[in-house]
Amino acid sequence: MKMRISALTALCLTVLFCGCAKGDEPVLKDAFAKQFLMGAALNDDVVSGKDAQAAAIVEKHFNTITPENVMKWAVIHPETNRYDFAAADRLVEFGQKNKMFIIGHTLVWQNQIPDGAFKDDSNNLLGRDAMLGRMKDHIFTVMGRYKGKVNGWDVVNEALSDEGTLRKTKWLETVGDDFIVKAFEYAHEADPNAELYYNDFSLDKPAKCEATARLVKDLKAKGLRIDGVGIQGHWGMNYPSREDLQAFIDAMAAAGVKVMVTELDIDVLPSANQYRGADINVKVELQKELNPYANGLPDEMQKKLADRYAELFGILVKNADKIDRVTFWGVYDKTTWLNNWPVRGRTSYPLLFDRDYKPKPAFDAVIKTAPAK
Ligand code: G3I
């Protein structure tokens, strides 16, 4: 009897200290429970039940989700007078069923939006007032539907250039310089309890970082709500530098907002060009040398990727008081957007789970950066 009790005690201790039963992998959201929420962007196959193995990973490891595509204007509001909520509803139901923190992505963006959204019935570009009316209708309709269910919104996405100026988009052209201000104003009116974020890539670049800090301060000075800035985290093996990432985190803290790492993936493939952002309009032709790991990632590269993840998570953990959330842009390598950008048809390896849904060495490396509880 005595032996039986001590064996049981040993098992309990193992479970307690490892945070998992024998043979089972550690759980990301538990490992970082005291640091930040851990999340993933989901496509419709994950929530609809078509990709049940991916759904199982999400249910086990993540406590926050972002729709990869289904809340974008082109999907949820395909024609001026027609909304289609079917896929977005599925995602929200999935998140609610699993008690997850749900992010709405995204309300105001220049991509994945029909051209017609900016035009009148005669195909002319709308004027400022008409376009603001359309923006407001979109924000109120989409946020209104998910009020109290979606917890935070990427209100404006990718409005800044790498030089820190406003990008030349249809939003800027139709509404004018204050389209970001108006979007945040409407979003807060539509759901006063929702967290509101500005989201962009390459925010570690000094000029863009400074422009973002200015934007945050300007919104706050106007009395508007902004809770956080999402740094997309489409990162590479040698960017961002530790210093630039730290400078961005510090700049956001000084501006009075939380940092969210919103679209994390690390590209191990050779660069197709000099460009290192995430603008989906950048395209490069497929050439064999750009796709060197079509038959699998060599161990040496797995290790390099794991080391790079460890380096970046080390910085995130050190700054956990300034960071609310870390969201991967996808669940596993087979369905990452990087298989098709900037080159279509490559075999990419940017996430923590491989094509067979198995955790990679990068997964273990990330877990190891979690502080002891
Ligand atoms: O749904 C259509 C399908 O009906 C059609 O047959 C097919 C033909 O190409 O296209 C499908 O739509 C594609 C959609 O993804 C869903 O797969 C679009 O062409 C394609 O452009 C779209 O790409 C998405 C991209 O944003 C543009 O919206 C990527 O999946 C998504 O990962 C990417 O995510 C963005 C973030 O929202 C913002 N930050 C950068 C990030 C990466 O580009």
Short mmCIF file of C-alpha atoms and ligand atoms in Angstrom, two decimals:
data_model
loop_
_atom_site.label_atom_id
_atom_site.label_comp_id
_atom_site.label_asym_id
_atom_site.label_seq_id
_atom_site.Cartn_x
_atom_site.Cartn_y
_atom_site.Cartn_z
CA MET A 1 0.00 0.00 0.00
CA LYS A 2 2.81 2.36 1.00
CA MET A 3 4.58 1.64 -2.30
CA ARG A 4 1.35 2.22 -4.25
CA ILE A 5 0.93 5.66 -2.62
CA SER A 6 4.49 6.76 -3.35
CA ALA A 7 4.21 5.66 -6.99
CA LEU A 8 1.03 7.69 -7.26
CA THR A 9 2.73 10.68 -5.61
CA ALA A 10 5.62 10.42 -8.08
CA LEU A 11 3.22 10.40 -11.00
CA CYS A 12 1.35 13.42 -9.64
CA LEU A 13 4.62 15.29 -9.16
CA THR A 14 5.70 14.46 -12.71
CA VAL A 15 2.42 15.76 -14.09
CA LEU A 16 2.64 18.84 -11.86
CA PHE A 17 6.19 19.77 -12.79
CA CYS A 18 6.10 18.86 -16.49
CA GLY A 19 2.65 20.37 -16.98
CA CYS A 20 1.78 17.30 -19.04
CA ALA A 21 1.17 13.58 -18.79
CA LYS A 22 4.00 11.21 -19.80
CA GLY A 23 4.51 11.04 -23.55
CA ASP A 24 2.46 14.14 -24.10
CA GLU A 25 3.96 17.40 -25.38
CA PRO A 26 3.90 20.58 -23.29
CA VAL A 27 1.14 23.07 -23.99
CA LEU A 28 2.07 26.49 -25.42
CA LYS A 29 -0.73 28.48 -23.77
CA ASP A 30 0.08 26.93 -20.38
CA ALA A 31 3.82 27.43 -20.71
CA PHE A 32 3.32 31.17 -21.31
CA ALA A 33 0.20 31.62 -19.17
CA LYS A 34 1.90 34.25 -17.01
CA GLN A 35 3.48 36.08 -19.98
CA PHE A 36 0.98 36.50 -22.82
CA LEU A 37 -1.89 34.94 -24.71
CA MET A 38 -0.76 32.48 -27.38
CA GLY A 39 -2.66 32.37 -30.62
CA ALA A 40 -2.96 31.33 -34.23
CA ALA A 41 -4.61 32.64 -37.37
CA LEU A 42 -7.16 30.14 -38.67
CA ASN A 43 -8.50 29.44 -42.12
CA ASP A 44 -12.02 28.17 -42.65
CA ASP A 45 -10.96 24.51 -42.97
CA VAL A 46 -9.77 24.57 -39.36
CA VAL A 47 -13.03 25.86 -37.92
CA SER A 48 -15.40 24.04 -40.30
CA GLY A 49 -14.11 20.63 -39.21
CA LYS A 50 -12.44 19.84 -42.58
CA ASP A 51 -8.99 20.00 -41.01
CA ALA A 52 -9.71 18.32 -37.68
CA GLN A 53 -6.04 17.69 -36.83
CA ALA A 54 -5.26 21.38 -37.13
CA ALA A 55 -8.31 22.17 -35.00
CA ALA A 56 -7.02 19.76 -32.33
CA ILE A 57 -3.68 21.63 -32.23
CA VAL A 58 -5.50 24.93 -31.87
CA GLU A 59 -7.79 23.68 -29.10
CA LYS A 60 -4.83 22.29 -27.20
CA HIS A 61 -2.21 24.99 -27.61
CA PHE A 62 -3.87 28.35 -28.21
CA ASN A 63 -6.16 30.63 -26.22
CA THR A 64 -6.62 33.35 -28.84
CA ILE A 65 -7.56 33.14 -32.52
CA THR A 66 -7.58 35.47 -35.52
CA PRO A 67 -9.36 34.80 -38.82
CA GLU A 68 -6.70 34.57 -41.53
CA ASN A 69 -9.12 35.79 -44.22
CA VAL A 70 -12.84 35.46 -43.46
CA MET A 71 -13.38 38.86 -41.85
CA LYS A 72 -11.64 40.78 -44.60
CA TRP A 73 -13.87 43.16 -46.54
CA ALA A 74 -13.91 41.08 -49.76
CA VAL A 75 -15.19 38.02 -47.90
CA ILE A 76 -17.54 39.48 -45.32
CA HIS A 77 -18.85 42.38 -47.46
CA PRO A 78 -18.45 41.19 -51.05
CA GLU A 79 -20.85 43.69 -52.60
CA THR A 80 -21.85 47.16 -51.50
CA ASN A 81 -25.27 46.07 -50.28
CA ARG A 82 -24.45 42.49 -49.33
CA TYR A 83 -22.68 41.04 -46.33
CA ASP A 84 -21.80 37.36 -45.99
CA PHE A 85 -21.19 36.33 -42.41
CA ALA A 86 -21.25 32.55 -42.81
CA ALA A 87 -17.52 31.85 -42.44
CA ALA A 88 -16.93 34.59 -39.86
CA ASP A 89 -19.81 33.21 -37.77
CA ARG A 90 -18.16 29.77 -37.82
CA LEU A 91 -14.89 31.22 -36.58
CA VAL A 92 -16.55 33.17 -33.78
CA GLU A 93 -18.55 30.08 -32.70
CA PHE A 94 -15.34 28.03 -32.64
CA GLY A 95 -13.62 30.64 -30.49
CA GLN A 96 -16.55 30.96 -28.11
CA LYS A 97 -16.93 27.20 -27.76
CA ASN A 98 -13.27 27.04 -26.74
CA LYS A 99 -13.40 30.16 -24.55
CA MET A 100 -10.78 31.92 -26.65
CA PHE A 101 -9.92 35.60 -26.96
CA ILE A 102 -11.17 36.39 -30.46
CA ILE A 103 -9.55 38.99 -32.71
CA GLY A 104 -11.36 40.61 -35.61
CA HIS A 105 -9.04 41.07 -38.60
CA THR A 106 -9.43 43.54 -40.22
CA LEU A 107 -11.81 46.49 -40.73
CA VAL A 108 -9.96 49.06 -42.84
CA TRP A 109 -7.33 47.74 -45.28
CA GLN A 110 -6.49 48.49 -48.88
CA ASN A 111 -6.10 44.82 -49.87
CA GLN A 112 -8.79 42.14 -50.15
CA ILE A 113 -11.43 44.78 -50.70
CA PRO A 114 -13.47 44.96 -53.91
CA ASP A 115 -12.72 47.95 -56.12
CA GLY A 116 -16.42 48.70 -56.06
CA ALA A 117 -16.24 49.51 -52.37
CA PHE A 118 -14.60 52.81 -53.30
CA LYS A 119 -16.95 53.62 -56.20
CA ASP A 120 -20.49 54.79 -56.87
CA ASP A 121 -23.00 53.15 -59.23
CA SER A 122 -21.49 55.00 -62.19
CA ASN A 123 -18.05 53.63 -61.38
CA ASN A 124 -16.71 56.96 -60.13
CA LEU A 125 -14.51 57.18 -57.08
CA LEU A 126 -16.55 58.21 -54.04
CA GLY A 127 -16.04 61.57 -52.36
CA ARG A 128 -15.00 61.93 -48.73
CA ASP A 129 -18.46 61.98 -47.13
CA ALA A 130 -19.81 59.06 -49.12
CA MET A 131 -16.70 57.00 -48.39
CA LEU A 132 -16.85 57.81 -44.70
CA GLY A 133 -20.48 56.71 -44.77
CA ARG A 134 -19.40 53.40 -46.29
CA MET A 135 -16.62 52.96 -43.76
CA LYS A 136 -19.00 53.63 -40.90
CA ASP A 137 -21.64 51.27 -42.24
CA HIS A 138 -19.03 48.51 -42.62
CA ILE A 139 -17.56 49.01 -39.15
CA PHE A 140 -20.95 49.24 -37.43
CA THR A 141 -22.37 46.23 -39.28
CA VAL A 142 -19.40 43.93 -38.75
CA MET A 143 -18.50 44.98 -35.21
CA GLY A 144 -22.18 45.22 -34.28
CA ARG A 145 -22.77 41.60 -35.26
CA TYR A 146 -19.94 40.37 -33.04
CA LYS A 147 -20.36 42.82 -30.17
CA GLY A 148 -19.46 41.11 -26.91
CA LYS A 149 -18.05 38.10 -28.82
CA VAL A 150 -15.02 39.45 -30.65
CA ASN A 151 -12.74 40.91 -28.00
CA GLY A 152 -10.35 43.04 -30.02
CA TRP A 153 -10.14 44.44 -33.56
CA ASP A 154 -7.38 45.27 -36.00
CA VAL A 155 -9.15 48.51 -36.88
CA VAL A 156 -6.66 49.68 -39.48
CA ASN A 157 -4.13 47.47 -41.22
CA GLU A 158 -0.94 48.43 -43.06
CA ALA A 159 -1.62 52.13 -43.56
CA LEU A 160 2.02 53.21 -43.26
CA SER A 161 4.88 52.91 -45.75
CA ASP A 162 8.31 51.69 -44.69
CA GLU A 163 9.42 55.33 -44.76
CA GLY A 164 6.76 56.21 -42.21
CA THR A 165 4.45 58.16 -44.51
CA LEU A 166 0.82 57.31 -45.21
CA ARG A 167 0.64 54.71 -47.98
CA LYS A 168 -0.95 55.86 -51.19
CA THR A 169 -4.18 53.88 -50.96
CA LYS A 170 -7.79 54.33 -52.02
CA TRP A 171 -8.62 55.10 -48.39
CA LEU A 172 -6.23 58.02 -48.41
CA GLU A 173 -7.39 59.13 -51.84
CA THR A 174 -11.11 59.08 -51.05
CA VAL A 175 -11.26 60.10 -47.38
CA GLY A 176 -8.03 62.03 -46.83
CA ASP A 177 -5.35 62.03 -44.13
CA ASP A 178 -7.71 61.44 -41.24
CA PHE A 179 -9.11 58.09 -42.41
CA ILE A 180 -7.30 56.29 -39.56
CA VAL A 181 -8.72 58.71 -36.99
CA LYS A 182 -12.25 58.22 -38.36
CA ALA A 183 -11.89 54.43 -38.36
CA PHE A 184 -10.90 54.40 -34.67
CA GLU A 185 -13.69 56.82 -33.83
CA TYR A 186 -16.36 54.65 -35.51
CA ALA A 187 -14.93 51.44 -34.07
CA HIS A 188 -15.16 52.70 -30.52
CA GLU A 189 -18.73 53.89 -31.12
CA ALA A 190 -19.66 50.52 -32.60
CA ASP A 191 -18.43 48.52 -29.60
CA PRO A 192 -17.19 50.60 -26.65
CA ASN A 193 -15.94 47.50 -24.85
CA ALA A 194 -13.77 46.10 -27.64
CA GLU A 195 -10.01 46.53 -27.65
CA LEU A 196 -8.78 48.44 -30.70
CA TYR A 197 -5.45 47.99 -32.46
CA TYR A 198 -3.37 49.38 -35.30
CA ASN A 199 -1.61 46.51 -37.16
CA ASP A 200 1.33 46.61 -39.59
CA PHE A 201 4.50 44.85 -40.78
CA SER A 202 8.15 45.96 -40.62
CA LEU A 203 7.45 48.06 -37.54
CA ASP A 204 10.96 47.36 -36.35
CA LYS A 205 12.23 49.67 -39.10
CA PRO A 206 13.10 52.91 -37.28
CA ALA A 207 11.15 55.31 -39.54
CA LYS A 208 8.04 53.14 -39.44
CA CYS A 209 8.37 52.62 -35.70
CA GLU A 210 8.56 56.37 -35.12
CA ALA A 211 5.59 57.03 -37.39
CA THR A 212 3.55 54.42 -35.50
CA ALA A 213 4.41 55.99 -32.16
CA ARG A 214 3.33 59.37 -33.56
CA LEU A 215 0.09 57.86 -34.80
CA VAL A 216 -0.68 56.34 -31.39
CA LYS A 217 0.05 59.61 -29.60
CA ASP A 218 -2.08 61.54 -32.09
CA LEU A 219 -5.06 59.19 -31.61
CA LYS A 220 -4.71 59.44 -27.85
CA ALA A 221 -4.37 63.22 -27.97
CA LYS A 222 -7.69 63.29 -29.84
CA GLY A 223 -9.25 61.32 -26.99
CA LEU A 224 -9.65 58.15 -29.05
CA ARG A 225 -9.25 54.61 -27.78
CA ILE A 226 -6.29 52.56 -28.96
CA ASP A 227 -5.20 49.63 -26.82
CA GLY A 228 -2.38 48.14 -28.76
CA VAL A 229 -0.21 47.99 -31.83
CA GLY A 230 0.18 44.73 -33.67
CA ILE A 231 3.66 44.08 -35.05
CA GLN A 232 2.98 41.45 -37.65
CA GLY A 233 6.08 39.35 -37.09
CA HIS A 234 6.68 38.10 -40.64
CA TRP A 235 10.30 37.70 -39.70
CA GLY A 236 13.43 36.16 -41.16
CA MET A 237 16.58 34.45 -39.95
CA ASN A 238 18.42 37.77 -39.72
CA TYR A 239 15.70 40.37 -39.23
CA PRO A 240 14.56 42.08 -37.15
CA SER A 241 17.70 42.73 -35.13
CA ARG A 242 17.43 42.34 -31.35
CA GLU A 243 18.02 46.08 -30.99
CA ASP A 244 15.32 47.15 -33.45
CA LEU A 245 12.75 44.80 -31.93
CA GLN A 246 13.56 46.07 -28.44
CA ALA A 247 13.38 49.68 -29.64
CA PHE A 248 9.92 49.07 -31.10
CA ILE A 249 8.65 47.49 -27.87
CA ASP A 250 10.02 50.39 -25.84
CA ALA A 251 8.56 52.97 -28.23
CA MET A 252 5.07 51.47 -27.91
CA ALA A 253 5.34 51.29 -24.13
CA ALA A 254 6.39 54.96 -24.08
CA ALA A 255 3.41 55.83 -26.31
CA GLY A 256 1.13 54.08 -23.81
CA VAL A 257 -0.05 51.01 -25.70
CA LYS A 258 0.50 47.27 -25.45
CA VAL A 259 2.38 45.33 -28.10
CA MET A 260 0.75 42.37 -29.83
CA VAL A 261 2.87 40.11 -32.03
CA THR A 262 0.08 39.40 -34.46
CA GLU A 263 1.32 37.41 -37.45
CA LEU A 264 4.37 35.48 -36.38
CA ASP A 265 6.23 33.22 -38.80
CA ILE A 266 9.93 32.91 -39.57
CA ASP A 267 10.96 32.38 -43.17
CA VAL A 268 13.88 29.97 -43.69
CA LEU A 269 13.75 30.04 -47.49
CA PRO A 270 16.20 32.09 -49.55
CA SER A 271 14.99 35.65 -50.13
CA ALA A 272 13.39 36.02 -53.48
CA ASN A 273 14.33 39.70 -53.67
CA GLN A 274 15.56 42.57 -51.54
CA TYR A 275 12.09 43.13 -50.11
CA ARG A 276 11.54 42.10 -46.48
CA GLY A 277 8.01 43.22 -45.62
CA ALA A 278 4.68 41.44 -46.10
CA ASP A 279 2.99 43.39 -48.87
CA ILE A 280 0.88 40.82 -50.73
CA ASN A 281 1.24 42.75 -53.98
CA VAL A 282 4.95 41.83 -54.19
CA LYS A 283 5.32 38.81 -56.53
CA VAL A 284 8.33 36.80 -57.78
CA GLU A 285 8.48 33.96 -60.37
CA LEU A 286 9.23 30.44 -59.10
CA GLN A 287 12.82 29.30 -59.76
CA LYS A 288 14.33 26.06 -58.49
CA GLU A 289 16.99 27.74 -56.34
CA LEU A 290 14.28 29.63 -54.47
CA ASN A 291 12.73 26.35 -53.32
CA PRO A 292 15.67 24.33 -51.96
CA TYR A 293 13.81 22.24 -49.36
CA ALA A 294 10.98 20.84 -51.47
CA ASN A 295 11.67 17.38 -50.05
CA GLY A 296 12.06 18.34 -46.42
CA LEU A 297 13.95 20.70 -44.17
CA PRO A 298 17.47 19.42 -43.35
CA ASP A 299 18.27 18.94 -39.62
CA GLU A 300 20.81 21.74 -39.76
CA MET A 301 18.13 24.19 -40.92
CA GLN A 302 15.63 22.87 -38.35
CA LYS A 303 18.21 23.70 -35.71
CA LYS A 304 18.84 27.18 -37.13
CA LEU A 305 15.11 27.88 -37.17
CA ALA A 306 14.78 26.61 -33.59
CA ASP A 307 17.66 28.85 -32.48
CA ARG A 308 16.11 31.86 -34.17
CA TYR A 309 12.73 31.20 -32.53
CA ALA A 310 14.49 30.87 -29.18
CA GLU A 311 16.33 34.16 -29.72
CA LEU A 312 13.13 36.05 -30.57
CA PHE A 313 11.05 34.47 -27.82
CA GLY A 314 13.82 35.32 -25.38
CA ILE A 315 13.22 38.98 -26.20
CA LEU A 316 9.44 38.62 -26.01
CA VAL A 317 9.57 36.88 -22.63
CA LYS A 318 11.93 39.52 -21.25
CA ASN A 319 9.38 42.17 -22.27
CA ALA A 320 6.28 40.22 -21.23
CA ASP A 321 4.98 43.14 -19.14
CA LYS A 322 4.66 45.15 -22.36
CA ILE A 323 3.28 42.38 -24.59
CA ASP A 324 -0.29 41.06 -24.41
CA ARG A 325 -0.37 38.42 -27.12
CA VAL A 326 1.73 36.36 -29.51
CA THR A 327 -0.21 35.01 -32.50
CA PHE A 328 1.26 32.75 -35.19
CA TRP A 329 0.11 33.37 -38.76
CA GLY A 330 -1.21 29.88 -39.34
CA VAL A 331 -1.18 26.56 -37.50
CA TYR A 332 1.18 24.26 -39.43
CA ASP A 333 3.60 24.48 -42.34
CA LYS A 334 1.39 22.85 -44.96
CA THR A 335 -1.09 25.70 -45.04
CA THR A 336 1.12 28.73 -44.39
CA TRP A 337 0.63 31.69 -46.74
CA LEU A 338 4.43 31.63 -47.25
CA ASN A 339 4.04 28.57 -49.52
CA ASN A 340 2.64 31.07 -52.01
CA TRP A 341 4.26 34.43 -51.23
CA PRO A 342 6.19 36.13 -52.67
CA VAL A 343 6.72 33.07 -54.91
CA ARG A 344 3.81 30.73 -55.66
CA GLY A 345 4.33 27.01 -55.05
CA ARG A 346 7.27 26.87 -52.64
CA THR A 347 7.65 24.52 -49.67
CA SER A 348 7.98 26.73 -46.64
CA TYR A 349 8.68 25.93 -42.97
CA PRO A 350 7.91 29.01 -40.88
CA LEU A 351 5.71 27.65 -38.06
CA LEU A 352 6.08 25.40 -35.00
CA PHE A 353 4.13 22.42 -36.38
CA ASP A 354 5.23 20.50 -39.48
CA ARG A 355 3.25 19.21 -42.47
CA ASP A 356 2.24 16.11 -40.48
CA TYR A 357 0.97 18.22 -37.58
CA LYS A 358 3.96 17.28 -35.43
CA PRO A 359 5.78 19.79 -33.22
CA LYS A 360 9.15 20.75 -34.71
CA PRO A 361 12.45 21.39 -32.89
CA ALA A 362 11.39 25.06 -33.01
CA PHE A 363 8.40 24.15 -30.81
CA ASP A 364 10.71 22.69 -28.13
CA ALA A 365 13.01 25.70 -28.41
CA VAL A 366 10.09 28.07 -27.82
CA ILE A 367 8.83 26.05 -24.84
CA LYS A 368 12.30 26.20 -23.31
CA THR A 369 12.18 30.00 -23.24
CA ALA A 370 9.13 29.95 -20.92
CA PRO A 371 10.17 30.98 -17.42
CA ALA A 372 9.75 28.38 -14.67
CA LYS A 373 6.34 28.77 -13.03
O1 G3I B 1 -10.91 32.33 -51.55
C1 G3I B 1 -10.34 32.46 -52.87
C2 G3I B 1 -10.71 31.29 -53.70
O2 G3I B 1 -12.10 31.30 -53.90
C3 G3I B 1 -9.96 31.38 -55.04
O3 G3I B 1 -10.21 30.22 -55.80
C4 G3I B 1 -8.45 31.49 -54.81
C5 G3I B 1 -7.68 31.68 -56.11
O4 G3I B 1 -6.38 32.21 -55.88
O5 G3I B 1 -8.22 32.61 -54.00
C6 G3I B 1 -8.83 32.53 -52.74
O6 G3I B 1 -8.56 33.68 -52.01
C7 G3I B 1 -7.24 33.80 -51.54
C8 G3I B 1 -7.31 33.92 -50.02
O7 G3I B 1 -6.02 34.18 -49.51
C9 G3I B 1 -7.84 32.65 -49.35
O8 G3I B 1 -7.00 31.57 -49.63
C10 G3I B 1 -6.63 35.06 -52.14
O9 G3I B 1 -6.46 34.89 -53.54
C11 G3I B 1 -5.29 35.34 -51.49
O10 G3I B 1 -4.81 36.60 -51.94
C12 G3I B 1 -5.50 35.41 -49.99
O11 G3I B 1 -4.23 35.62 -49.40
C13 G3I B 1 -4.25 36.09 -48.08
C14 G3I B 1 -3.64 37.48 -48.02
O12 G3I B 1 -3.53 37.91 -46.68
C15 G3I B 1 -4.49 38.50 -48.74
O13 G3I B 1 -5.67 38.73 -48.05
C16 G3I B 1 -3.46 35.12 -47.22
O14 G3I B 1 -4.16 33.88 -47.15
C17 G3I B 1 -3.30 35.68 -45.81
O15 G3I B 1 -2.42 34.88 -45.08
C18 G3I B 1 -2.70 37.08 -45.91
O16 G3I B 1 -2.66 37.62 -44.60
C19 G3I B 1 -2.07 38.92 -44.50
C20 G3I B 1 -2.74 39.64 -43.34
O17 G3I B 1 -4.14 39.65 -43.52
C21 G3I B 1 -2.19 41.05 -43.20
N1 G3I B 1 -0.75 41.03 -43.09
C22 G3I B 1 -0.03 40.31 -44.10
C23 G3I B 1 -0.55 38.88 -44.18
C24 G3I B 1 0.22 38.11 -45.17
O18 G3I B 1 0.06 38.65 -46.46
#
